[in-house]
PDB file of C-alpha atoms and ligand atoms in Angstrom:
ATOM      1  CA  MET A  90       0.000   0.000   0.000  1.00 53.00           C
ATOM      2  CA  THR A  91       1.703   3.233  -1.123  1.00 52.00           C
ATOM      3  CA  ALA A  92       0.157   6.587  -1.808  1.00 52.00           C
ATOM      4  CA  SER A  93       3.369   8.250  -2.990  1.00 51.00           C
ATOM      5  CA  ALA A  94       3.900   6.048  -6.049  1.00 45.00           C
ATOM      6  CA  THR A  95       0.406   6.634  -7.365  1.00 54.00           C
ATOM      7  CA  SER A  96      -0.516  10.089  -6.133  1.00 70.00           C
ATOM      8  CA  THR A  97      -1.545  12.861  -8.518  1.00 86.00           C
ATOM      9  CA  PRO A  98      -1.284  16.298  -6.860  1.00 91.00           C
ATOM     10  CA  ARG A  99      -4.732  17.216  -5.579  1.00 97.00           C
ATOM     11  CA  VAL A 100      -6.510  19.887  -3.559  1.00 98.00           C
ATOM     12  CA  ALA A 101      -7.306  18.732  -0.028  1.00 98.00           C
ATOM     13  CA  LEU A 102      -9.333  20.222   2.810  1.00 99.00           C
ATOM     14  CA  VAL A 103      -8.355  18.771   6.178  1.00 99.00           C
ATOM     15  CA  THR A 104     -10.087  19.629   9.466  1.00 99.00           C
ATOM     16  CA  GLY A 105      -8.690  19.606  13.002  1.00 98.00           C
ATOM     17  CA  THR A 106      -5.127  20.379  11.997  1.00 98.00           C
ATOM     18  CA  SER A 107      -3.489  22.246  14.879  1.00 98.00           C
ATOM     19  CA  SER A 108      -2.215  19.018  16.468  1.00 97.00           C
ATOM     20  CA  GLY A 109      -2.316  15.239  16.412  1.00 97.00           C
ATOM     21  CA  ILE A 110      -3.630  13.232  13.466  1.00 98.00           C
ATOM     22  CA  GLY A 111      -4.748  16.291  11.470  1.00 98.00           C
ATOM     23  CA  GLU A 112      -1.316  17.878  11.737  1.00 98.00           C
ATOM     24  CA  ALA A 113       0.298  14.627  10.536  1.00 98.00           C
ATOM     25  CA  VAL A 114      -2.133  14.408   7.596  1.00 98.00           C
ATOM     26  CA  VAL A 115      -1.381  18.002   6.538  1.00 98.00           C
ATOM     27  CA  GLN A 116       2.370  17.343   6.704  1.00 98.00           C
ATOM     28  CA  HIS A 117       2.104  14.121   4.703  1.00 98.00           C
ATOM     29  CA  PHE A 118      -0.218  15.603   2.073  1.00 98.00           C
ATOM     30  CA  CYS A 119       2.173  18.540   1.570  1.00 98.00           C
ATOM     31  CA  GLU A 120       5.067  16.064   1.157  1.00 98.00           C
ATOM     32  CA  LEU A 121       3.011  14.296  -1.534  1.00 97.00           C
ATOM     33  CA  GLY A 122       2.587  17.602  -3.385  1.00 97.00           C
ATOM     34  CA  HIS A 123      -1.076  18.203  -2.594  1.00 98.00           C
ATOM     35  CA  GLN A 124      -2.387  21.757  -2.110  1.00 98.00           C
ATOM     36  CA  VAL A 125      -3.891  21.782   1.359  1.00 98.00           C
ATOM     37  CA  LEU A 126      -6.341  23.998   3.212  1.00 98.00           C
ATOM     38  CA  ALA A 127      -5.969  23.223   6.915  1.00 99.00           C
ATOM     39  CA  VAL A 128      -9.064  24.154   8.953  1.00 99.00           C
ATOM     40  CA  ASP A 129      -9.150  24.534  12.719  1.00 98.00           C
ATOM     41  CA  PHE A 130     -10.685  26.811  15.337  1.00 98.00           C
ATOM     42  CA  ASN A 131      -7.390  27.062  17.187  1.00 98.00           C
ATOM     43  CA  PRO A 132      -5.237  29.915  15.842  1.00 98.00           C
ATOM     44  CA  ALA A 133      -2.166  27.757  16.597  1.00 97.00           C
ATOM     45  CA  GLY A 134      -3.135  25.925  13.403  1.00 98.00           C
ATOM     46  CA  GLN A 135      -1.768  28.862  11.404  1.00 98.00           C
ATOM     47  CA  ALA A 136       1.867  28.158  12.349  1.00 98.00           C
ATOM     48  CA  VAL A 137       1.364  24.390  11.971  1.00 98.00           C
ATOM     49  CA  ALA A 138       0.011  24.903   8.442  1.00 98.00           C
ATOM     50  CA  GLU A 139       2.783  27.333   7.482  1.00 98.00           C
ATOM     51  CA  ARG A 140       5.483  24.905   8.647  1.00 98.00           C
ATOM     52  CA  ALA A 141       4.022  22.193   6.413  1.00 98.00           C
ATOM     53  CA  GLY A 142       3.429  24.487   3.414  1.00 98.00           C
ATOM     54  CA  ALA A 143      -0.376  24.493   3.704  1.00 98.00           C
ATOM     55  CA  ALA A 144      -2.901  27.347   3.774  1.00 98.00           C
ATOM     56  CA  PHE A 145      -4.915  27.886   6.946  1.00 98.00           C
ATOM     57  CA  PHE A 146      -8.545  28.839   7.564  1.00 98.00           C
ATOM     58  CA  GLN A 147      -9.774  29.464  11.090  1.00 98.00           C
ATOM     59  CA  ALA A 148     -13.260  28.098  11.687  1.00 98.00           C
ATOM     60  CA  ASP A 149     -15.292  26.693  14.559  1.00 98.00           C
ATOM     61  CA  LEU A 150     -16.845  23.704  12.816  1.00 98.00           C
ATOM     62  CA  THR A 151     -19.639  23.355  15.373  1.00 98.00           C
ATOM     63  CA  ASP A 152     -21.127  26.257  13.368  1.00 98.00           C
ATOM     64  CA  GLY A 153     -22.736  25.097  10.115  1.00 98.00           C
ATOM     65  CA  GLU A 154     -22.047  28.416   8.373  1.00 98.00           C
ATOM     66  CA  ALA A 155     -18.347  28.057   9.234  1.00 98.00           C
ATOM     67  CA  CYS A 156     -18.303  24.613   7.573  1.00 98.00           C
ATOM     68  CA  LYS A 157     -19.688  26.107   4.377  1.00 98.00           C
ATOM     69  CA  ALA A 158     -17.239  29.022   4.602  1.00 98.00           C
ATOM     70  CA  ALA A 159     -14.288  26.595   4.889  1.00 99.00           C
ATOM     71  CA  VAL A 160     -15.223  24.851   1.644  1.00 99.00           C
ATOM     72  CA  ALA A 161     -15.882  28.232  -0.026  1.00 98.00           C
ATOM     73  CA  GLU A 162     -12.364  29.305   1.018  1.00 98.00           C
ATOM     74  CA  ALA A 163     -10.817  26.192  -0.574  1.00 98.00           C
ATOM     75  CA  LEU A 164     -12.762  26.798  -3.791  1.00 98.00           C
ATOM     76  CA  LYS A 165     -11.717  30.480  -3.816  1.00 98.00           C
ATOM     77  CA  ARG A 166      -8.032  29.692  -3.248  1.00 98.00           C
ATOM     78  CA  PHE A 167      -7.582  26.544  -5.323  1.00 98.00           C
ATOM     79  CA  GLY A 168     -10.653  26.351  -7.577  1.00 98.00           C
ATOM     80  CA  ARG A 169     -11.634  22.839  -6.479  1.00 98.00           C
ATOM     81  CA  VAL A 170     -11.810  20.369  -3.617  1.00 98.00           C
ATOM     82  CA  ASP A 171     -10.658  16.832  -4.483  1.00 98.00           C
ATOM     83  CA  ILE A 172     -10.034  15.385  -1.033  1.00 99.00           C
ATOM     84  CA  LEU A 173     -11.932  16.025   2.200  1.00 99.00           C
ATOM     85  CA  VAL A 174     -10.559  14.667   5.466  1.00 99.00           C
ATOM     86  CA  ASN A 175     -13.047  15.002   8.329  1.00 99.00           C
ATOM     87  CA  ASN A 176     -10.791  14.772  11.345  1.00 98.00           C
ATOM     88  CA  ALA A 177     -11.687  17.487  13.899  1.00 98.00           C
ATOM     89  CA  GLY A 178     -12.866  16.007  17.159  1.00 97.00           C
ATOM     90  CA  VAL A 179     -13.096  16.413  20.909  1.00 96.00           C
ATOM     91  CA  GLN A 180     -13.847  14.048  23.750  1.00 93.00           C
ATOM     92  CA  HIS A 181     -15.821  14.432  26.980  1.00 92.00           C
ATOM     93  CA  VAL A 182     -15.894  11.658  29.563  1.00 88.00           C
ATOM     94  CA  ALA A 183     -18.869  11.336  31.941  1.00 92.00           C
ATOM     95  CA  PRO A 184     -21.507   8.698  32.643  1.00 95.00           C
ATOM     96  CA  ILE A 185     -24.813   9.157  30.780  1.00 98.00           C
ATOM     97  CA  GLU A 186     -26.549  10.164  33.998  1.00 98.00           C
ATOM     98  CA  GLU A 187     -24.229  13.155  34.372  1.00 97.00           C
ATOM     99  CA  PHE A 188     -23.419  13.910  30.730  1.00 98.00           C
ATOM    100  CA  PRO A 189     -23.968  17.659  30.082  1.00 98.00           C
ATOM    101  CA  GLU A 190     -26.469  18.306  27.266  1.00 98.00           C
ATOM    102  CA  ALA A 191     -24.318  21.142  25.920  1.00 98.00           C
ATOM    103  CA  LYS A 192     -21.341  18.752  25.541  1.00 98.00           C
ATOM    104  CA  TRP A 193     -23.531  16.171  23.806  1.00 98.00           C
ATOM    105  CA  ARG A 194     -24.676  18.814  21.301  1.00 98.00           C
ATOM    106  CA  GLN A 195     -21.162  20.198  20.758  1.00 98.00           C
ATOM    107  CA  ILE A 196     -19.735  16.739  20.048  1.00 98.00           C
ATOM    108  CA  LEU A 197     -22.551  15.747  17.676  1.00 98.00           C
ATOM    109  CA  ASP A 198     -22.301  19.119  15.863  1.00 98.00           C
ATOM    110  CA  LEU A 199     -18.528  18.867  15.434  1.00 98.00           C
ATOM    111  CA  MET A 200     -18.114  15.164  14.757  1.00 98.00           C
ATOM    112  CA  LEU A 201     -21.243  14.222  12.811  1.00 98.00           C
ATOM    113  CA  THR A 202     -23.027  17.318  11.482  1.00 99.00           C
ATOM    114  CA  ALA A 203     -19.831  19.100  10.352  1.00 99.00           C
ATOM    115  CA  PRO A 204     -18.595  16.079   8.320  1.00 99.00           C
ATOM    116  CA  PHE A 205     -22.059  15.948   6.697  1.00 99.00           C
ATOM    117  CA  LEU A 206     -22.093  19.682   5.869  1.00 99.00           C
ATOM    118  CA  LEU A 207     -18.498  19.672   4.624  1.00 99.00           C
ATOM    119  CA  SER A 208     -19.192  16.639   2.408  1.00 99.00           C
ATOM    120  CA  GLN A 209     -22.324  18.323   1.082  1.00 98.00           C
ATOM    121  CA  ALA A 210     -20.481  21.573   0.299  1.00 99.00           C
ATOM    122  CA  ALA A 211     -17.489  19.841  -1.336  1.00 99.00           C
ATOM    123  CA  TRP A 212     -19.628  17.389  -3.319  1.00 99.00           C
ATOM    124  CA  PRO A 213     -20.406  19.569  -6.395  1.00 98.00           C
ATOM    125  CA  SER A 214     -16.694  20.167  -7.051  1.00 98.00           C
ATOM    126  CA  MET A 215     -15.892  16.444  -6.763  1.00 98.00           C
ATOM    127  CA  ARG A 216     -18.852  15.516  -8.969  1.00 98.00           C
ATOM    128  CA  GLU A 217     -17.947  18.079 -11.655  1.00 98.00           C
ATOM    129  CA  ASN A 218     -14.390  16.732 -11.785  1.00 98.00           C
ATOM    130  CA  GLY A 219     -15.521  13.099 -11.695  1.00 98.00           C
ATOM    131  CA  TRP A 220     -13.053  12.450  -8.860  1.00 98.00           C
ATOM    132  CA  GLY A 221     -13.337  12.818  -5.113  1.00 98.00           C
ATOM    133  CA  ARG A 222     -12.103  11.241  -1.911  1.00 98.00           C
ATOM    134  CA  ILE A 223     -13.809  11.606   1.465  1.00 99.00           C
ATOM    135  CA  VAL A 224     -11.845  10.177   4.379  1.00 99.00           C
ATOM    136  CA  ASN A 225     -13.604  10.258   7.744  1.00 99.00           C
ATOM    137  CA  ILE A 226     -11.501   9.804  10.845  1.00 98.00           C
ATOM    138  CA  ALA A 227     -13.822   7.691  12.982  1.00 98.00           C
ATOM    139  CA  SER A 228     -12.479   5.505  15.799  1.00 98.00           C
ATOM    140  CA  VAL A 229     -12.405   2.011  17.196  1.00 96.00           C
ATOM    141  CA  HIS A 230     -15.263   3.587  19.162  1.00 96.00           C
ATOM    142  CA  ALA A 231     -17.259   3.591  15.913  1.00 98.00           C
ATOM    143  CA  GLN A 232     -17.368  -0.199  16.317  1.00 96.00           C
ATOM    144  CA  VAL A 233     -17.310  -0.911  20.030  1.00 95.00           C
ATOM    145  CA  ALA A 234     -18.319   1.131  23.079  1.00 95.00           C
ATOM    146  CA  SER A 235     -16.638   1.997  26.364  1.00 90.00           C
ATOM    147  CA  PRO A 236     -18.377   3.508  29.396  1.00 92.00           C
ATOM    148  CA  GLY A 237     -18.347   7.279  29.883  1.00 92.00           C
ATOM    149  CA  LYS A 238     -18.170   8.328  26.217  1.00 94.00           C
ATOM    150  CA  ALA A 239     -21.804   8.379  25.055  1.00 98.00           C
ATOM    151  CA  ALA A 240     -21.577  11.409  22.750  1.00 98.00           C
ATOM    152  CA  TYR A 241     -18.244  10.498  21.156  1.00 98.00           C
ATOM    153  CA  ILE A 242     -19.292   6.899  20.542  1.00 98.00           C
ATOM    154  CA  SER A 243     -22.683   7.912  19.143  1.00 98.00           C
ATOM    155  CA  ALA A 244     -21.080  10.453  16.796  1.00 98.00           C
ATOM    156  CA  LYS A 245     -18.450   7.957  15.598  1.00 98.00           C
ATOM    157  CA  HIS A 246     -21.017   5.186  15.004  1.00 98.00           C
ATOM    158  CA  GLY A 247     -23.043   7.769  13.043  1.00 98.00           C
ATOM    159  CA  MET A 248     -19.978   8.641  10.994  1.00 98.00           C
ATOM    160  CA  ILE A 249     -19.833   5.070   9.691  1.00 98.00           C
ATOM    161  CA  GLY A 250     -23.423   5.438   8.463  1.00 98.00           C
ATOM    162  CA  LEU A 251     -22.550   8.733   6.766  1.00 99.00           C
ATOM    163  CA  THR A 252     -19.496   7.106   5.158  1.00 99.00           C
ATOM    164  CA  LYS A 253     -21.480   4.184   3.761  1.00 98.00           C
ATOM    165  CA  THR A 254     -24.215   6.458   2.395  1.00 99.00           C
ATOM    166  CA  ALA A 255     -21.669   8.786   0.751  1.00 99.00           C
ATOM    167  CA  ALA A 256     -19.977   5.733  -0.802  1.00 99.00           C
ATOM    168  CA  LEU A 257     -23.248   4.533  -2.340  1.00 98.00           C
ATOM    169  CA  GLU A 258     -24.231   7.973  -3.634  1.00 98.00           C
ATOM    170  CA  GLY A 259     -20.723   8.827  -4.885  1.00 98.00           C
ATOM    171  CA  GLY A 260     -19.870   5.554  -6.589  1.00 98.00           C
ATOM    172  CA  ALA A 261     -21.156   6.497 -10.018  1.00 98.00           C
ATOM    173  CA  GLN A 262     -19.600   9.973  -9.777  1.00 98.00           C
ATOM    174  CA  GLY A 263     -15.993   8.985  -9.072  1.00 98.00           C
ATOM    175  CA  ILE A 264     -16.336   9.887  -5.394  1.00 98.00           C
ATOM    176  CA  THR A 265     -15.214   7.393  -2.743  1.00 99.00           C
ATOM    177  CA  ALA A 266     -15.819   7.583   1.011  1.00 99.00           C
ATOM    178  CA  ASN A 267     -14.031   5.572   3.682  1.00 99.00           C
ATOM    179  CA  ALA A 268     -13.671   5.675   7.438  1.00 99.00           C
ATOM    180  CA  ILE A 269     -10.547   5.030   9.494  1.00 98.00           C
ATOM    181  CA  CYS A 270     -11.031   3.513  12.934  1.00 98.00           C
ATOM    182  CA  PRO A 271      -7.952   3.967  15.110  1.00 98.00           C
ATOM    183  CA  ALA A 272      -7.467   2.789  18.663  1.00 96.00           C
ATOM    184  CA  TYR A 273      -5.485   5.132  20.921  1.00 94.00           C
ATOM    185  CA  VAL A 274      -3.132   7.446  19.022  1.00 96.00           C
ATOM    186  CA  LYS A 275      -0.436   9.473  20.760  1.00 93.00           C
ATOM    187  CA  THR A 276      -2.059  12.949  20.532  1.00 94.00           C
ATOM    188  CA  PRO A 277      -3.219  15.748  22.869  1.00 91.00           C
ATOM    189  CA  LEU A 278      -6.784  14.327  22.718  1.00 85.00           C
ATOM    190  CA  VAL A 279      -5.527  11.115  24.301  1.00 91.00           C
ATOM    191  CA  ASP A 280      -3.432  12.990  26.858  1.00 90.00           C
ATOM    192  CA  HIS A 281      -6.658  14.665  28.053  1.00 88.00           C
ATOM    193  CA  GLN A 282      -8.517  11.336  28.071  1.00 83.00           C
ATOM    194  CA  ILE A 283      -5.835   9.722  30.199  1.00 90.00           C
ATOM    195  CA  ALA A 284      -6.342  12.466  32.790  1.00 89.00           C
ATOM    196  CA  ASP A 285     -10.178  12.237  32.517  1.00 82.00           C
ATOM    197  CA  GLN A 286     -10.221   8.429  32.822  1.00 82.00           C
ATOM    198  CA  ALA A 287      -7.842   8.599  35.780  1.00 91.00           C
ATOM    199  CA  ARG A 288     -10.336  10.892  37.519  1.00 90.00           C
ATOM    200  CA  LEU A 289     -13.368   8.793  36.477  1.00 82.00           C
ATOM    201  CA  HIS A 290     -11.885   5.494  37.681  1.00 88.00           C
ATOM    202  CA  GLY A 291      -9.708   6.818  40.527  1.00 93.00           C
ATOM    203  CA  MET A 292      -6.549   5.378  38.946  1.00 94.00           C
ATOM    204  CA  ALA A 293      -3.006   6.568  38.243  1.00 95.00           C
ATOM    205  CA  GLU A 294      -2.425   7.745  34.641  1.00 92.00           C
ATOM    206  CA  GLN A 295       0.028   4.909  33.816  1.00 90.00           C
ATOM    207  CA  GLU A 296      -2.575   2.410  35.049  1.00 92.00           C
ATOM    208  CA  VAL A 297      -5.136   3.989  32.708  1.00 93.00           C
ATOM    209  CA  ILE A 298      -2.801   3.449  29.736  1.00 92.00           C
ATOM    210  CA  GLU A 299      -1.923  -0.139  30.625  1.00 91.00           C
ATOM    211  CA  GLN A 300      -5.190  -1.391  32.134  1.00 92.00           C
ATOM    212  CA  ILE A 301      -7.803   0.530  30.099  1.00 89.00           C
ATOM    213  CA  MET A 302      -6.318   1.875  26.852  1.00 90.00           C
ATOM    214  CA  LEU A 303      -4.147  -1.121  25.974  1.00 95.00           C
ATOM    215  CA  LYS A 304      -6.306  -3.739  27.700  1.00 92.00           C
ATOM    216  CA  ASN A 305      -7.761  -5.076  24.429  1.00 90.00           C
ATOM    217  CA  ALA A 306      -4.688  -4.406  22.283  1.00 95.00           C
ATOM    218  CA  ALA A 307      -2.624  -7.243  20.810  1.00 96.00           C
ATOM    219  CA  VAL A 308       0.133  -4.729  20.000  1.00 96.00           C
ATOM    220  CA  LYS A 309       0.898  -3.094  23.348  1.00 94.00           C
ATOM    221  CA  ARG A 310       1.713   0.477  22.358  1.00 93.00           C
ATOM    222  CA  LEU A 311      -0.036   3.675  21.367  1.00 94.00           C
ATOM    223  CA  ILE A 312      -0.333   4.450  17.630  1.00 97.00           C
ATOM    224  CA  GLU A 313       1.732   7.238  16.033  1.00 97.00           C
ATOM    225  CA  PRO A 314      -0.222   9.997  14.186  1.00 98.00           C
ATOM    226  CA  ARG A 315       1.957   9.395  11.119  1.00 98.00           C
ATOM    227  CA  GLU A 316       0.706   5.794  10.905  1.00 98.00           C
ATOM    228  CA  VAL A 317      -2.846   7.098  10.515  1.00 98.00           C
ATOM    229  CA  ALA A 318      -1.720   9.760   8.008  1.00 98.00           C
ATOM    230  CA  GLU A 319      -0.177   7.066   5.768  1.00 98.00           C
ATOM    231  CA  LEU A 320      -3.524   5.258   5.616  1.00 98.00           C
ATOM    232  CA  VAL A 321      -5.354   8.527   4.893  1.00 98.00           C
ATOM    233  CA  ALA A 322      -2.941   9.184   2.013  1.00 98.00           C
ATOM    234  CA  TYR A 323      -3.591   5.744   0.543  1.00 98.00           C
ATOM    235  CA  LEU A 324      -7.385   6.139   0.736  1.00 98.00           C
ATOM    236  CA  ALA A 325      -7.047   9.596  -0.872  1.00 98.00           C
ATOM    237  CA  SER A 326      -4.887   8.316  -3.730  1.00 98.00           C
ATOM    238  CA  ASP A 327      -5.709   7.220  -7.281  1.00 97.00           C
ATOM    239  CA  ALA A 328      -4.753   3.679  -6.247  1.00 97.00           C
ATOM    240  CA  ALA A 329      -7.741   3.436  -3.895  1.00 98.00           C
ATOM    241  CA  GLY A 330     -10.432   4.101  -6.519  1.00 98.00           C
ATOM    242  CA  ALA A 331     -12.111   0.729  -5.958  1.00 98.00           C
ATOM    243  CA  VAL A 332     -12.063   1.051  -2.180  1.00 98.00           C
ATOM    244  CA  THR A 333     -15.209   2.656  -0.824  1.00 98.00           C
ATOM    245  CA  GLY A 334     -17.778   2.390   1.949  1.00 98.00           C
ATOM    246  CA  ALA A 335     -15.254   0.593   4.141  1.00 98.00           C
ATOM    247  CA  SER A 336     -14.093   1.010   7.733  1.00 98.00           C
ATOM    248  CA  TRP A 337     -10.348   0.650   8.077  1.00 98.00           C
ATOM    249  CA  ASN A 338      -9.280  -0.492  11.509  1.00 97.00           C
ATOM    250  CA  ILE A 339      -5.883   0.612  12.724  1.00 98.00           C
ATOM    251  CA  ASP A 340      -6.530  -0.628  16.207  1.00 96.00           C
ATOM    252  CA  LEU A 341      -3.600  -2.715  17.456  1.00 97.00           C
ATOM    253  CA  GLY A 342      -5.792  -5.810  17.108  1.00 96.00           C
ATOM    254  CA  TRP A 343      -8.445  -4.510  19.542  1.00 93.00           C
ATOM    255  CA  THR A 344     -11.473  -5.638  17.497  1.00 93.00           C
ATOM    256  CA  ALA A 345      -9.926  -8.978  16.492  1.00 94.00           C
ATOM    257  CA  GLN A 346     -11.336 -10.538  19.658  1.00 88.00           C
TER     258      GLN A 346
HETATM  259  P1  LIG B 299      -6.257  16.490  18.752  1.00 85.58           P
HETATM  260  O1  LIG B 299      -6.896  17.057  19.956  1.00 85.58           O
HETATM  261  O2  LIG B 299      -4.771  16.471  18.652  1.00 85.58           O
HETATM  262  O3  LIG B 299      -6.812  17.184  17.443  1.00 85.58           O
HETATM  263  C1  LIG B 299      -8.161  17.564  17.303  1.00 85.58           C
HETATM  264  C2  LIG B 299      -8.189  18.815  16.472  1.00 85.58           C
HETATM  265  O4  LIG B 299      -9.537  19.241  16.302  1.00 85.58           O
HETATM  266  C3  LIG B 299      -7.426  19.973  17.137  1.00 85.58           C
HETATM  267  O5  LIG B 299      -6.600  20.578  16.161  1.00 85.58           O
HETATM  268  C4  LIG B 299      -8.541  20.898  17.570  1.00 85.58           C
HETATM  269  O6  LIG B 299      -8.156  22.256  17.641  1.00 85.58           O
HETATM  270  C5  LIG B 299      -9.586  20.632  16.504  1.00 85.58           C
HETATM  271  N1  LIG B 299     -10.905  21.071  16.897  1.00 85.58           N
HETATM  272  C6  LIG B 299     -11.529  20.805  18.080  1.00 85.58           C
HETATM  273  N2  LIG B 299     -12.718  21.428  18.123  1.00 85.58           N
HETATM  274  C7  LIG B 299     -12.852  22.104  16.947  1.00 85.58           C
HETATM  275  C8  LIG B 299     -13.854  22.941  16.406  1.00 85.58           C
HETATM  276  N3  LIG B 299     -14.967  23.228  17.088  1.00 85.58           N
HETATM  277  N4  LIG B 299     -13.679  23.457  15.163  1.00 85.58           N
HETATM  278  C9  LIG B 299     -12.537  23.180  14.472  1.00 85.58           C
HETATM  279  N5  LIG B 299     -11.549  22.394  14.937  1.00 85.58           N
HETATM  280  C10 LIG B 299     -11.702  21.863  16.158  1.00 85.58           C
HETATM  281  O7  LIG B 299      -6.835  15.024  18.622  1.00 85.58           O
HETATM  282  P2  LIG B 299      -6.521  13.784  17.653  1.00 85.58           P
HETATM  283  O8  LIG B 299      -6.305  12.644  18.547  1.00 85.58           O
HETATM  284  O9  LIG B 299      -5.519  14.111  16.615  1.00 85.58           O
HETATM  285  O10 LIG B 299      -7.963  13.572  17.015  1.00 85.58           O
HETATM  286  C11 LIG B 299      -8.249  13.739  15.651  1.00 85.58           C
HETATM  287  C12 LIG B 299      -9.423  12.838  15.283  1.00 85.58           C
HETATM  288  O11 LIG B 299      -9.028  11.474  15.455  1.00 85.58           O
HETATM  289  C13 LIG B 299     -10.670  13.044  16.141  1.00 85.58           C
HETATM  290  O12 LIG B 299     -11.836  13.000  15.339  1.00 85.58           O
HETATM  291  C14 LIG B 299     -10.633  11.865  17.087  1.00 85.58           C
HETATM  292  O13 LIG B 299     -11.915  11.502  17.522  1.00 85.58           O
HETATM  293  C15 LIG B 299     -10.028  10.806  16.185  1.00 85.58           C
HETATM  294  N6  LIG B 299      -9.426   9.694  16.902  1.00 85.58           N
HETATM  295  C16 LIG B 299      -8.390   9.906  17.748  1.00 85.58           C
HETATM  296  C17 LIG B 299      -7.865   8.845  18.439  1.00 85.58           C
HETATM  297  C18 LIG B 299      -6.743   8.993  19.411  1.00 85.58           C
HETATM  298  O14 LIG B 299      -6.461   8.040  20.140  1.00 85.58           O
HETATM  299  N7  LIG B 299      -6.041  10.132  19.446  1.00 85.58           N
HETATM  300  C19 LIG B 299      -8.384   7.542  18.277  1.00 85.58           C
HETATM  301  C20 LIG B 299      -9.442   7.372  17.389  1.00 85.58           C
HETATM  302  C21 LIG B 299      -9.945   8.458  16.711  1.00 85.58           C
END
C-alpha cells in the first residue's frame, strides 16, 4: 500500500489540523505535493500549516455556516476540492446520567453534522471533476463502546453510516468515502482522556494506559499519528479508486477478539 507512487497532486481540505492526526495528515499531504487547506478553530493551526506548506482557515466547525465558509475558502483559493478529510474532534468523559447536554450537542455538531455539511459543500466540485475522496476519521469507538463516552461513541457510530451512504451515492460519480477507525493514538486528545479516565476510575495515569487503553490491544503500544496519516494518504490516492464504503481499523488488534 503506497500513496506516494500513485498520487496525482490534488486539492485537499483537512479539518482539526493544529495538532495530532490532522497535523500529521497536513504534513504528509504537503510532502506528496497536494495543495492543502488546513481548517481549525485554534489559531495555533496557522503556524502548523505554514510549517508544512499548507494554507490555513480558522473556523469553529460546530457552526454550520463556518463549515460552508471553509469549503468556499478552498474553492476560492484553489478552484476545487478533491479530497476532504473530516478529522476534527473532541472528547468528553462522563456517565450518561451526568453527561452535560451542551457537551452532547457540541460533540454531535462537530463530529457528525460538520462532516455531513463539509461533504455536502465539497460534493459539487468532486462531482464536476468526476473524482473525489472523502476520508472520515472515525475511531475504534465507531465499532465498540466503552463507558463514559456516550456522545463520542454515538457520533463515531453515526460517521460510519454517513461514510457508507456517501460511498453509495458517490460511486457512479468517481467519489469514494471511507472511514478510518484507530485505537489510541499518541495525541493531545488522548493525553486529556488519560487524565479524565484517571479521575473517572480513581486510577493513576500509567494504570489507565496499561489497564484501560491497551487492555484489548494485541500490539501493546499507542499508535503514532503518522501511521494514521499514511492510511489517509492511501485512501485519498488514485490507487484506492475501488475502495469505498469501508471502515479501516488501525486498532492494534483490539477488534480482532
Ligand atoms: P487532537 O486534539 O490532537 O486534534 C483535534 C483537532 O480538532 C485539534 O486541532 C482541535 O483544535 C480541533 N478542533 C476541536 N474542536 C474544533 C472545532 N470546534 N472546530 C474546528 N476544529 C476543532 O486530537 P486527535 O487525537 O488528533 O484527534 C483527531 C481525530 O481522530 C478526532 O476526530 C478523534 O476523535 C479521532 N481519533 C483519535 C484517536 C486517538 O487516540 N487520538 C483515536 C481514534 C480516533
